[in-house]
Amino acid sequence: MTTEEIDLNDALEREDIDVYETDLGEWVLQVADDTPSHIVGPAMHLTREEIADLFNERFDPDEPFETAEELTRFARDHLGERIREADVGITGANFIAAESGTMTLITNEGNARKCAVTPDTHVAVAGVEKLIPSARDLEPFVDIIAKSATGQPISQYVTMLTPPTDSPTLDFDEPDEPLANAGPDHESVDSSATGDGPESDREFHLVLLDNGRLDMREDDQLRETLYCIRCGACSNSCANFQAVGGHGFGGETYSGGIATGWEAGVHGQDSAAEFNDLCTGCTRCVDACPVKIDIPWINTVVRDRVNRDAEPEAYDFLVDGLTPDAEAGGLDLGKRFFGNVGTAAKLGSATAPVSNWLAETGPVRTLLERTLGIDRRRELPTFQRESLVDWFETRGGADASRKRAERAAVRGDGSDIDREVVLYPDVYTNYVDTDRGKAAVRTLETLGIPVSVPDLPESGRAPLSQGMVATADRQASRLYGAVAEDLDAGRDLVVVEPSDLAAFQREYERLLPERSFERIRDNSYEICEYVYGLVENGADAELLSTGSDAGDDHADGDRGEPIAYHSHCQQRTLGLEAPTTALLERCGYAPQTSSVECCGMAGSFGYKREYYEVSMDVGDRLAREFEGAETVVASGTSCGDQLETLLERTVPHPIEILAPDR
């Protein structure tokens, strides 16, 4: 990929030098005049049949190639001959030990070691980030690179060379001649060191490439990109990458989630801007990355920089100062809308049901598509006239909730756990799906936990998704200020929407002072995680709305009432799928969890016209997995909306299934 980055092949060919790729996938692409679509599997986008047709047309064999074995045998023989004929062998280097100069080549085909030792001259091209202190530091990298790239315990070939090597120069035209620097016992020796025999003609050149890397090292936000070991795990875990491939989800050289950092660093922001919005910030790549690069944050930062470099639009004066965000002019109108979705939701709720009726009329849908890019095929949220905060105050507020919790404890209906909860009213729960918020309140009160639902500021999740970092930073500070007194009083902050919890427990580390971040991180919980914790500490699960077989002794294979459960992407990254599954089981259900990691909706992503088809393609895989299930629940806003559209039925939050009916 490093030589791809600097277009080395084109430069050599302009000098009338014959160049042959020896990695099988790269050579297929060279024959096809194509470019890599994956960091590890460059020809992953081509089928065996397509490669066979390509080779048959290009090489005109006596018998047409058909099988993978035939194609591989031909490639091995053809490339082996090219290597033997070559004057120069060019390789990369997975790692270089600064102390000794030892370079490590890690491959599954053995082509790199052949290129390094067969021709008279070896040139290694490596980015400066490939330097490690010494060979002693190599072990963990060799251990994780194959496991993360292909799932192997170790790659087929791990070659360590300390140039200049003492390998003899080979003359394939004279196979019977003694090796140039072989000793009397035909053992290879370093003749230049002993003074015996002719000196080897072997040359070695190491090219350490900067190409923007040193600037990236000084960039606090892009620096983590340089930790990348080029394993491709981020691409393998990305649903959108799997849907569109690396040519769609990539720039001039690099593809996948980490490509945004690489392209912005070595080719410039314009290259990164072409595909950056395909990253939805789901954070699945964070778990997959063996060196734990925060790839979604890098994508967010680059998106923010692209936004700020945009030319101001003619209509900017209409929104400058009138919108609650902290962004400058030039921001795409659709991004500005979705970044301020809380304001839109508040207005929609205040004017419901008229706002809901208007939003479904043809002229309004046309206007929304043309100005904001909202695809007219996507069903819009239905705003509730009464928000969750208003509903909670109507029923008596925090004082009434405390009395209900106390009555539950006196009746023996609840636990004697001494906790209090501030339920965070995220935008969707507060203005659209208020039922899940009400279910959370009823559940907690039934278990003896007093609840308050204050009118809190937005978390900053929406602007972060649009690359509006300044706005998110301001909202994070406001939210922390609003809940600091509750945290001081020992109250727990419980969240229904996992993406908001992810903001509290991940992104706030970059937006708040360290102590403030730690306080909100350590005292915030997802609703099902929290309820499961209550049950584990003495609360009675039978007080909840349980499955039909709850408490029964089940025969083998009969685990309870079947229910299909899809966990939100960021909920999985936070490790919170298991508590919800365990809670469902404790309440008499037999949850079937989805193997598909992403619903494809991803908040605003699924609404945008240019990504609607990708969103539906990704979501269809999940829908097919659940289409036979009688009951389906989903923990995320986007997940539920997407599944409701695809399955054409109601998909509630798990807490709505578990909440007592009172």
XYZ file of C-alpha atoms in Angstrom:
662
model
C 0.000 0.000 0.000
C 2.919 2.363 0.581
C 4.119 2.077 -3.012
C 0.508 2.487 -4.149
C 0.414 5.675 -2.095
C 3.326 7.226 -4.032
C 2.368 5.753 -7.447
C 5.752 4.045 -7.698
C 4.763 1.691 -10.508
C 3.659 4.546 -12.752
C 6.869 6.448 -12.088
C 9.048 3.446 -12.967
C 7.067 2.627 -16.086
C 7.481 6.199 -17.312
C 11.227 5.453 -17.220
C 10.679 2.365 -19.444
C 11.172 -0.055 -16.551
C 9.134 -3.254 -16.522
C 7.343 -3.582 -13.183
C 5.583 -6.697 -11.897
C 3.546 -6.971 -8.739
C 4.212 -10.297 -7.043
C 1.435 -10.323 -4.444
C -1.232 -12.437 -6.134
C -4.060 -9.977 -5.541
C -1.971 -6.977 -6.543
C -0.820 -8.742 -9.699
C -4.427 -9.540 -10.661
C -5.211 -5.844 -10.308
C -2.146 -4.889 -12.340
C -3.301 -7.177 -15.139
C -6.810 -5.710 -14.882
C -5.502 -2.114 -14.668
C -7.475 -1.782 -11.444
C -6.751 -0.498 -7.939
C -6.912 -2.194 -4.514
C -10.249 -2.332 -2.725
C -8.959 -3.625 0.618
C -5.733 -3.140 2.553
C -5.166 -6.885 2.972
C -7.256 -8.413 0.178
C -6.665 -5.961 -2.678
C -8.639 -7.967 -5.279
C -11.455 -8.903 -2.923
C -14.001 -7.270 -5.227
C -13.242 -9.708 -8.080
C -14.706 -13.210 -8.321
C -12.809 -16.308 -9.376
C -14.796 -16.352 -12.624
C -13.874 -12.745 -13.374
C -10.192 -13.447 -12.727
C -10.319 -16.549 -14.942
C -11.873 -14.543 -17.774
C -9.227 -11.853 -17.326
C -6.320 -14.345 -17.439
C -7.783 -16.251 -20.380
C -8.096 -13.041 -22.371
C -4.685 -11.682 -21.398
C -2.516 -14.813 -21.548
C -4.428 -17.007 -24.024
C -3.544 -20.381 -22.421
C -3.751 -23.670 -24.313
C -6.561 -24.739 -22.004
C -8.796 -22.039 -20.465
C -8.309 -21.435 -16.776
C -11.293 -22.417 -14.662
C -10.368 -23.493 -11.149
C -8.647 -21.537 -8.400
C -5.898 -24.172 -8.392
C -5.192 -23.629 -12.096
C -5.096 -19.856 -11.669
C -2.797 -20.068 -8.658
C -0.395 -22.508 -10.307
C -0.116 -20.290 -13.372
C 0.446 -17.180 -11.252
C 3.104 -18.927 -9.170
C 5.059 -20.077 -12.233
C 4.667 -16.811 -14.131
C 5.665 -14.599 -11.222
C 8.460 -16.933 -10.155
C 10.046 -16.456 -13.560
C 9.655 -12.658 -13.300
C 11.373 -12.685 -9.909
C 14.294 -14.746 -11.218
C 14.733 -12.345 -14.142
C 14.493 -9.179 -12.060
C 17.395 -6.795 -11.522
C 15.763 -5.173 -8.513
C 13.344 -6.457 -5.890
C 11.145 -3.910 -4.116
C 9.353 -4.710 -0.878
C 7.642 -2.879 1.880
C 8.399 -3.576 5.517
C 5.818 -4.398 8.127
C 8.173 -3.291 10.894
C 11.753 -2.011 11.150
C 13.820 -2.255 14.341
C 15.705 1.021 14.716
C 18.362 -0.511 16.956
C 19.654 -3.065 14.438
C 17.981 -2.163 11.153
C 16.191 -5.521 11.179
C 13.127 -5.460 8.969
C 10.209 -7.843 9.183
C 8.195 -9.011 6.186
C 4.902 -10.755 6.961
C 3.119 -12.520 4.093
C 1.080 -15.591 3.248
C 2.595 -16.134 -0.197
C 6.344 -15.869 0.369
C 6.657 -13.395 -2.476
C 8.238 -10.642 -0.389
C 11.155 -12.770 0.852
C 11.812 -13.914 -2.709
C 11.908 -10.314 -3.935
C 14.218 -9.386 -1.084
C 16.897 -12.049 -1.599
C 16.711 -13.188 -5.238
C 17.586 -10.080 -7.308
C 20.972 -8.428 -6.866
C 19.402 -5.270 -5.469
C 16.774 -4.978 -2.750
C 14.893 -1.722 -2.153
C 12.568 -1.515 0.863
C 9.997 1.280 1.034
C 8.391 1.897 4.430
C 6.553 4.689 6.160
C 8.380 6.201 9.106
C 5.607 4.923 11.384
C 6.893 1.374 10.800
C 9.931 2.018 13.009
C 9.935 0.285 16.381
C 12.745 0.553 18.953
C 14.216 -2.941 18.684
C 13.564 -6.509 17.593
C 12.559 -7.244 21.171
C 9.472 -5.089 20.624
C 8.379 -7.077 17.590
C 6.626 -10.025 19.239
C 3.211 -8.469 20.027
C 2.920 -7.006 16.539
C 3.631 -10.316 14.820
C 1.124 -11.912 17.176
C -1.758 -9.562 16.431
C -1.322 -8.715 12.758
C -2.312 -12.097 11.322
C -5.039 -12.681 13.887
C -6.581 -9.313 13.115
C -6.138 -9.489 9.351
C -7.119 -13.053 8.476
C -7.805 -14.862 11.742
C -4.644 -16.962 11.497
C -2.560 -17.712 14.590
C 0.436 -16.490 12.594
C 1.121 -15.685 8.950
C 2.664 -18.342 6.706
C 5.895 -16.402 6.284
C 7.513 -14.157 8.881
C 10.894 -13.093 7.516
C 13.423 -11.040 9.454
C 16.303 -9.501 7.503
C 19.135 -7.379 8.817
C 20.671 -5.748 5.732
C 23.081 -5.952 4.239
C 22.277 -9.658 4.230
C 24.989 -12.207 3.653
C 22.826 -14.098 1.176
C 24.803 -14.996 -1.956
C 24.026 -13.463 -5.315
C 22.296 -16.082 -7.452
C 22.951 -16.625 -11.165
C 19.941 -18.521 -12.543
C 21.561 -18.734 -15.993
C 24.418 -20.796 -14.511
C 22.713 -23.065 -11.975
C 25.724 -25.396 -11.663
C 28.202 -22.640 -10.811
C 29.229 -22.322 -7.124
C 27.619 -19.484 -5.231
C 29.662 -16.298 -5.516
C 30.610 -16.126 -1.859
C 30.376 -19.746 -0.744
C 33.203 -21.083 1.380
C 35.081 -24.332 0.742
C 32.343 -26.347 2.460
C 29.690 -24.636 0.314
C 28.268 -22.832 3.329
C 27.250 -19.244 2.861
C 29.649 -16.806 4.507
C 30.183 -13.077 4.518
C 33.197 -12.930 2.169
C 33.607 -9.203 2.624
C 34.148 -9.792 6.338
C 36.547 -12.754 5.987
C 38.464 -11.522 2.997
C 38.037 -14.932 1.289
C 36.538 -15.030 -2.183
C 34.967 -12.262 -4.254
C 32.751 -9.689 -2.604
C 29.008 -9.964 -3.197
C 27.443 -7.560 -5.667
C 24.309 -7.335 -3.540
C 22.952 -3.854 -2.817
C 20.331 -2.745 -0.328
C 18.461 0.559 -0.090
C 15.958 1.559 2.572
C 13.539 4.367 1.708
C 11.803 5.821 4.748
C 8.707 7.671 3.609
C 7.311 10.785 5.251
C 4.622 12.009 2.822
C 2.693 13.817 5.552
C 3.373 11.374 8.374
C 5.522 13.691 10.457
C 2.824 16.347 10.257
C 0.302 13.711 11.337
C 2.510 12.900 14.319
C 2.272 16.523 15.438
C -1.513 16.578 14.923
C -3.222 15.660 18.202
C -6.318 14.423 16.366
C -4.745 12.466 13.477
C -1.770 11.017 15.356
C -3.540 7.768 16.212
C -3.749 6.967 12.497
C -0.016 6.219 12.619
C -0.664 3.366 15.076
C -2.301 1.455 12.195
C -0.636 -1.889 11.392
C -2.566 -2.256 8.091
C -4.545 -5.337 9.122
C -7.885 -4.278 7.604
C -9.892 -5.278 10.686
C -11.798 -1.983 10.591
C -13.009 -2.747 7.073
C -13.936 -6.296 7.983
C -16.138 -5.058 10.830
C -17.836 -2.232 8.912
C -21.294 -2.928 7.519
C -21.158 0.009 5.118
C -17.776 -1.092 3.781
C -19.193 -4.550 3.160
C -22.123 -2.987 1.298
C -20.222 -0.633 -1.029
C -16.656 -2.030 -1.096
C -13.342 -0.256 -0.858
C -13.633 1.666 -4.105
C -16.734 3.380 -2.743
C -15.515 3.561 0.845
C -12.019 4.817 0.090
C -9.869 7.531 -1.416
C -6.830 7.684 -3.671
C -5.050 4.817 -1.894
C -6.638 3.670 1.347
C -10.061 2.238 2.105
C -12.275 1.506 5.099
C -12.682 3.315 8.395
C -9.008 4.136 8.936
C -8.770 5.492 5.388
C -10.094 8.890 6.444
C -7.047 9.495 8.625
C -4.603 8.171 6.035
C -6.129 10.054 3.121
C -6.365 13.321 5.046
C -2.754 12.917 6.165
C -1.042 11.845 2.950
C -3.372 13.072 0.187
C -5.297 15.914 1.819
C -8.787 16.527 3.152
C -10.417 16.669 -0.276
C -9.619 13.007 -0.809
C -11.016 12.084 2.610
C -14.150 14.180 2.089
C -15.278 12.005 -0.822
C -16.180 9.050 1.397
C -15.986 10.311 4.981
C -19.752 10.409 5.493
C -19.944 6.645 4.951
C -18.576 6.276 8.479
C -21.618 6.422 10.758
C -19.636 6.400 14.003
C -21.119 3.068 15.064
C -17.783 2.258 16.820
C -17.755 -1.415 15.785
C -14.275 -0.861 14.343
C -13.000 0.266 17.741
C -13.510 -3.211 19.163
C -12.057 -4.804 16.025
C -8.900 -2.674 15.904
C -6.039 -4.573 17.599
C -4.284 -1.356 18.613
C -7.515 0.390 19.685
C -7.399 3.396 17.383
C -10.470 5.591 17.914
C -11.347 5.529 14.227
C -14.819 7.129 14.604
C -13.281 10.124 16.348
C -10.723 10.563 13.562
C -13.600 10.486 11.068
C -15.516 13.040 13.147
C -12.537 15.402 13.341
C -11.868 15.210 9.603
C -15.587 15.777 8.919
C -15.435 18.849 11.136
C -12.404 20.170 9.259
C -14.038 19.541 5.902
C -17.116 21.425 7.135
C -15.008 24.392 8.201
C -13.102 24.540 4.935
C -16.279 24.674 2.861
C -17.200 27.862 1.041
C -20.083 29.789 2.648
C -23.415 29.263 0.918
C -25.566 32.136 -0.298
C -28.213 31.374 2.318
C -25.791 31.325 5.267
C -26.908 34.756 6.423
C -30.365 33.301 7.023
C -29.123 30.794 9.586
C -26.025 32.477 10.980
C -26.879 33.445 14.537
C -30.396 32.023 14.307
C -29.447 28.391 14.844
C -28.348 27.146 18.270
C -25.120 25.605 16.961
C -21.603 26.969 17.232
C -20.657 26.344 13.600
C -19.359 28.834 11.062
C -20.795 29.467 7.612
C -20.339 26.980 4.803
C -21.860 24.031 6.647
C -24.051 21.838 4.467
C -27.698 22.668 5.198
C -28.611 19.009 5.689
C -25.808 18.533 8.204
C -26.814 21.697 10.015
C -30.398 20.420 10.259
C -29.461 17.000 11.613
C -26.920 18.548 13.968
C -29.722 20.682 15.406
C -32.344 17.943 15.318
C -33.275 18.621 18.953
C -34.558 22.063 18.002
C -36.541 20.595 15.107
C -38.007 17.882 17.356
C -39.044 20.388 20.009
C -40.810 22.482 17.381
C -42.416 19.398 15.823
C -43.732 18.254 19.195
C -45.069 21.708 20.094
C -47.035 21.888 16.826
C -48.162 18.244 16.639
C -50.348 16.813 15.153
C -50.242 19.515 12.455
C -46.472 19.085 12.016
C -46.890 15.333 11.472
C -49.587 15.881 8.856
C -47.573 18.490 6.994
C -44.448 16.334 7.002
C -46.222 13.642 5.012
C -47.586 15.888 2.261
C -46.006 15.660 -1.178
C -44.827 19.281 -1.449
C -43.151 19.173 1.980
C -41.414 15.872 1.222
C -40.154 17.325 -2.047
C -38.876 20.403 -0.240
C -37.169 18.301 2.438
C -35.452 16.180 -0.190
C -34.241 19.129 -2.235
C -33.053 21.321 0.624
C -32.032 18.872 3.354
C -31.424 15.728 1.309
C -34.011 13.687 3.275
C -35.075 10.806 1.063
C -38.813 10.888 0.413
C -39.014 7.096 0.694
C -37.969 7.180 4.347
C -40.794 7.308 6.883
C -40.435 10.317 9.162
C -40.779 10.225 12.975
C -44.193 10.971 14.469
C -43.897 13.680 17.117
C -45.893 13.408 20.331
C -47.842 16.438 21.505
C -46.929 15.666 25.113
C -43.211 15.204 25.699
C -41.854 12.714 28.212
C -40.749 15.567 30.477
C -44.267 17.062 30.378
C -45.867 13.673 31.035
C -43.643 13.130 34.035
C -44.514 16.521 35.510
C -48.222 15.954 34.856
C -48.156 12.810 36.982
C -46.576 14.649 39.879
C -42.882 14.868 39.078
C -40.068 13.630 41.300
C -42.055 13.896 44.556
C -44.802 11.637 43.245
C -42.245 9.208 41.890
C -40.588 8.975 45.288
C -43.919 8.182 46.927
C -44.655 5.465 44.352
C -41.238 3.911 44.949
C -41.752 4.046 48.711
C -45.207 2.437 48.438
C -43.722 -0.327 46.330
C -41.126 -0.982 49.010
C -43.731 -0.969 51.812
C -45.950 -3.434 49.934
C -42.951 -5.640 49.382
C -43.265 -5.043 45.650
C -39.867 -3.386 45.405
C -36.367 -3.801 46.760
C -34.733 -1.975 49.623
C -31.899 -0.800 47.372
C -31.103 2.795 48.255
C -30.650 4.414 44.840
C -32.144 7.388 42.993
C -32.241 7.861 39.239
C -32.164 10.809 36.896
C -33.613 9.472 33.631
C -32.018 11.276 30.702
C -34.705 12.411 28.204
C -32.862 12.086 24.907
C -34.405 13.836 21.910
C -36.135 10.766 20.500
C -37.411 9.468 23.839
C -38.617 12.909 24.862
C -40.435 13.920 21.684
C -41.096 10.816 19.575
C -41.044 7.454 21.342
C -42.218 8.588 24.741
C -43.560 5.095 25.512
C -40.097 3.722 26.117
C -39.358 6.547 28.528
C -42.614 5.943 30.379
C -41.817 2.232 30.533
C -38.424 3.014 32.060
C -40.031 5.199 34.726
C -42.655 2.570 35.641
C -40.041 -0.179 35.804
C -37.748 1.730 38.127
C -40.581 2.840 40.424
C -41.908 -0.720 40.661
C -38.465 -1.858 41.796
C -38.462 0.821 44.497
C -36.240 3.386 42.751
C -37.354 7.063 42.789
C -37.014 8.780 39.419
C -36.752 12.324 38.132
C -36.992 13.326 34.465
C -35.660 16.879 34.215
C -35.560 18.916 31.019
C -31.857 18.444 30.265
C -29.712 19.820 27.420
C -28.878 17.640 24.421
C -25.930 15.278 24.775
C -24.087 16.467 21.660
C -24.482 13.126 19.890
C -26.390 14.645 16.952
C -23.849 17.367 16.099
C -20.980 14.911 16.558
C -22.487 12.705 13.857
C -22.340 15.657 11.467
C -18.782 16.658 12.365
C -19.968 19.695 14.370
C -17.411 19.330 17.143
C -17.685 22.878 18.536
C -21.437 22.480 18.972
C -21.021 19.077 20.609
C -18.387 20.496 22.932
C -20.735 23.260 24.055
C -23.645 20.872 24.580
C -21.470 18.465 26.575
C -20.453 21.268 28.926
C -24.043 22.384 29.349
C -25.255 18.880 30.075
C -22.545 18.234 32.627
C -23.380 21.515 34.336
C -27.040 20.512 34.463
C -26.420 17.111 36.089
C -23.441 17.960 38.304
C -25.654 18.621 41.338
C -27.394 15.253 40.891
C -24.020 13.515 40.624
C -22.927 15.314 43.792
C -26.034 13.953 45.506
C -25.150 10.387 44.472
C -27.923 9.976 41.918
C -27.458 7.678 38.924
C -27.843 8.982 35.379
C -29.793 6.361 33.428
C -30.057 6.534 29.637
C -32.507 4.863 27.246
C -30.742 5.639 23.951
C -27.338 3.853 23.720
C -25.779 6.451 21.417
C -26.199 9.115 24.099
C -24.656 6.815 26.687
C -21.754 6.241 24.282
C -21.264 10.006 24.154
C -21.144 10.158 27.958
C -18.746 7.238 28.285
C -16.532 7.744 25.211
C -16.634 11.053 23.362
C -16.932 13.187 26.503
C -13.350 12.203 27.276
C -12.392 14.524 24.427
C -14.914 17.244 25.263
C -14.813 17.634 29.058
C -12.094 18.099 31.679
C -10.779 14.760 32.887
C -12.483 14.832 36.286
C -15.830 15.881 34.808
C -15.667 13.124 32.220
C -14.816 10.495 34.804
C -17.734 11.508 37.016
C -20.332 11.303 34.254
C -18.795 8.126 32.838
C -18.738 6.342 36.185
C -22.300 7.299 37.112
C -24.192 6.767 33.844
C -25.958 3.546 32.862
C -28.085 2.072 30.084
C -31.613 1.316 31.279
C -31.575 -2.471 30.858
C -28.059 -2.667 32.281
C -29.282 -0.729 35.296
C -32.405 -2.840 35.812
C -30.345 -6.012 35.541
C -28.021 -4.630 38.202
C -31.019 -4.017 40.464
C -32.257 -7.579 39.949
C -28.807 -8.975 40.653
C -28.712 -6.997 43.897
C -32.022 -8.149 45.293
C -34.834 -6.628 43.246
C -37.584 -9.084 42.307
C -37.590 -9.772 38.537
C -41.089 -11.295 38.829
C -42.472 -7.806 39.488
C -41.734 -7.013 35.852
C -43.769 -8.087 32.845
C -42.341 -11.545 32.336
C -42.453 -14.156 29.617
C -45.154 -16.813 29.698
C -42.760 -19.413 31.129
C -41.104 -17.245 33.769
C -40.282 -19.153 36.918
C -41.160 -22.527 35.368
C -38.783 -25.446 35.272
C -37.934 -25.805 31.607
C -37.083 -29.024 29.873
C -33.924 -29.159 27.832
C -34.302 -26.914 24.814
C -37.268 -25.034 26.354
C -35.670 -21.880 27.682
C -38.689 -19.596 27.823
C -40.779 -17.422 25.545
C -38.878 -16.734 22.276
C -37.943 -13.134 21.563
C -35.582 -11.695 18.932
C -33.292 -8.962 20.222
C -31.039 -6.611 18.243
C -28.503 -4.636 20.231
C -27.447 -1.147 19.170
C -23.913 -0.947 17.698
C -22.564 1.389 20.368
C -24.260 -0.650 23.065
C -22.194 -3.617 21.904
C -19.017 -1.569 21.877
C -19.718 -0.621 25.488
C -20.180 -4.309 26.321
C -23.851 -3.890 27.233
C -25.576 -6.432 25.011
C -25.036 -9.163 27.619
C -26.886 -7.447 30.527
C -29.995 -6.959 28.385
C -29.869 -10.575 27.222
C -29.416 -11.741 30.809
C -32.313 -9.566 32.000
C -34.623 -10.987 29.331
C -33.647 -14.485 30.403
C -34.281 -13.680 34.074
C -37.737 -12.472 33.092
C -38.695 -15.688 31.323
C -37.669 -14.990 27.737
C -35.400 -16.912 25.398
C -33.642 -14.136 23.472
C -32.307 -14.760 19.982
C -29.600 -12.154 19.444
C -28.692 -10.925 15.982
C -25.440 -11.941 14.344
C -25.743 -8.936 12.018
C -23.917 -6.125 13.747
C -25.564 -3.077 12.171
C -29.115 -2.145 11.191
C -27.865 0.278 8.538
C -29.968 3.216 9.728
C -27.389 4.922 11.949
C -29.421 7.996 12.844
C -29.365 10.621 10.116
C -27.446 8.353 7.734
C -30.521 6.369 6.752
C -32.528 9.515 6.079
C -30.055 10.958 3.575
C -30.928 10.493 -0.064
C -27.401 9.575 -1.175
C -27.173 6.772 1.404
C -30.728 5.438 1.479
C -29.962 2.448 -0.752
C -26.876 1.517 1.285
C -28.869 1.822 4.488
C -31.613 -0.473 3.214
C -29.131 -2.992 1.835
C -27.396 -3.286 5.207
C -30.716 -3.395 7.053
C -32.107 -6.113 4.823
C -29.526 -8.575 6.141
C -30.785 -7.986 9.676
C -34.430 -8.164 8.666
C -33.927 -11.532 6.953
C -32.478 -12.902 10.177
C -35.520 -11.830 12.209
C -38.357 -12.195 9.711
C -39.606 -15.431 11.300
C -39.609 -14.132 14.872
C -42.944 -13.446 16.521
C -41.596 -10.725 18.842
C -38.701 -8.432 17.917
C -37.149 -5.796 20.181
C -34.304 -3.357 19.552
C -32.445 -1.137 21.988
C -31.593 1.737 19.644
C -33.741 4.412 18.063
C -32.375 3.812 14.587
C -32.476 0.038 14.957
C -36.141 0.043 15.894
C -37.126 2.421 13.102
C -35.229 0.437 10.487
C -36.662 -2.905 11.583
C -40.194 -1.507 11.730
C -39.841 -0.357 8.136
C -38.365 -3.612 6.874
C -40.506 -6.022 8.913
C -43.656 -3.879 8.706
C -44.486 -4.332 12.387
C -43.925 -2.643 15.720
C -40.453 -3.123 17.194
C -40.367 -1.840 20.789
C -37.459 -1.213 23.116
C -36.772 -4.160 25.486
C -37.796 -2.033 28.475
C -41.289 -1.711 26.976
C -41.628 -5.496 27.020
C -40.383 -5.741 30.595
C -42.216 -2.780 32.125
C -45.153 -3.597 34.444
C -48.569 -2.600 33.095
C -49.314 0.199 35.513
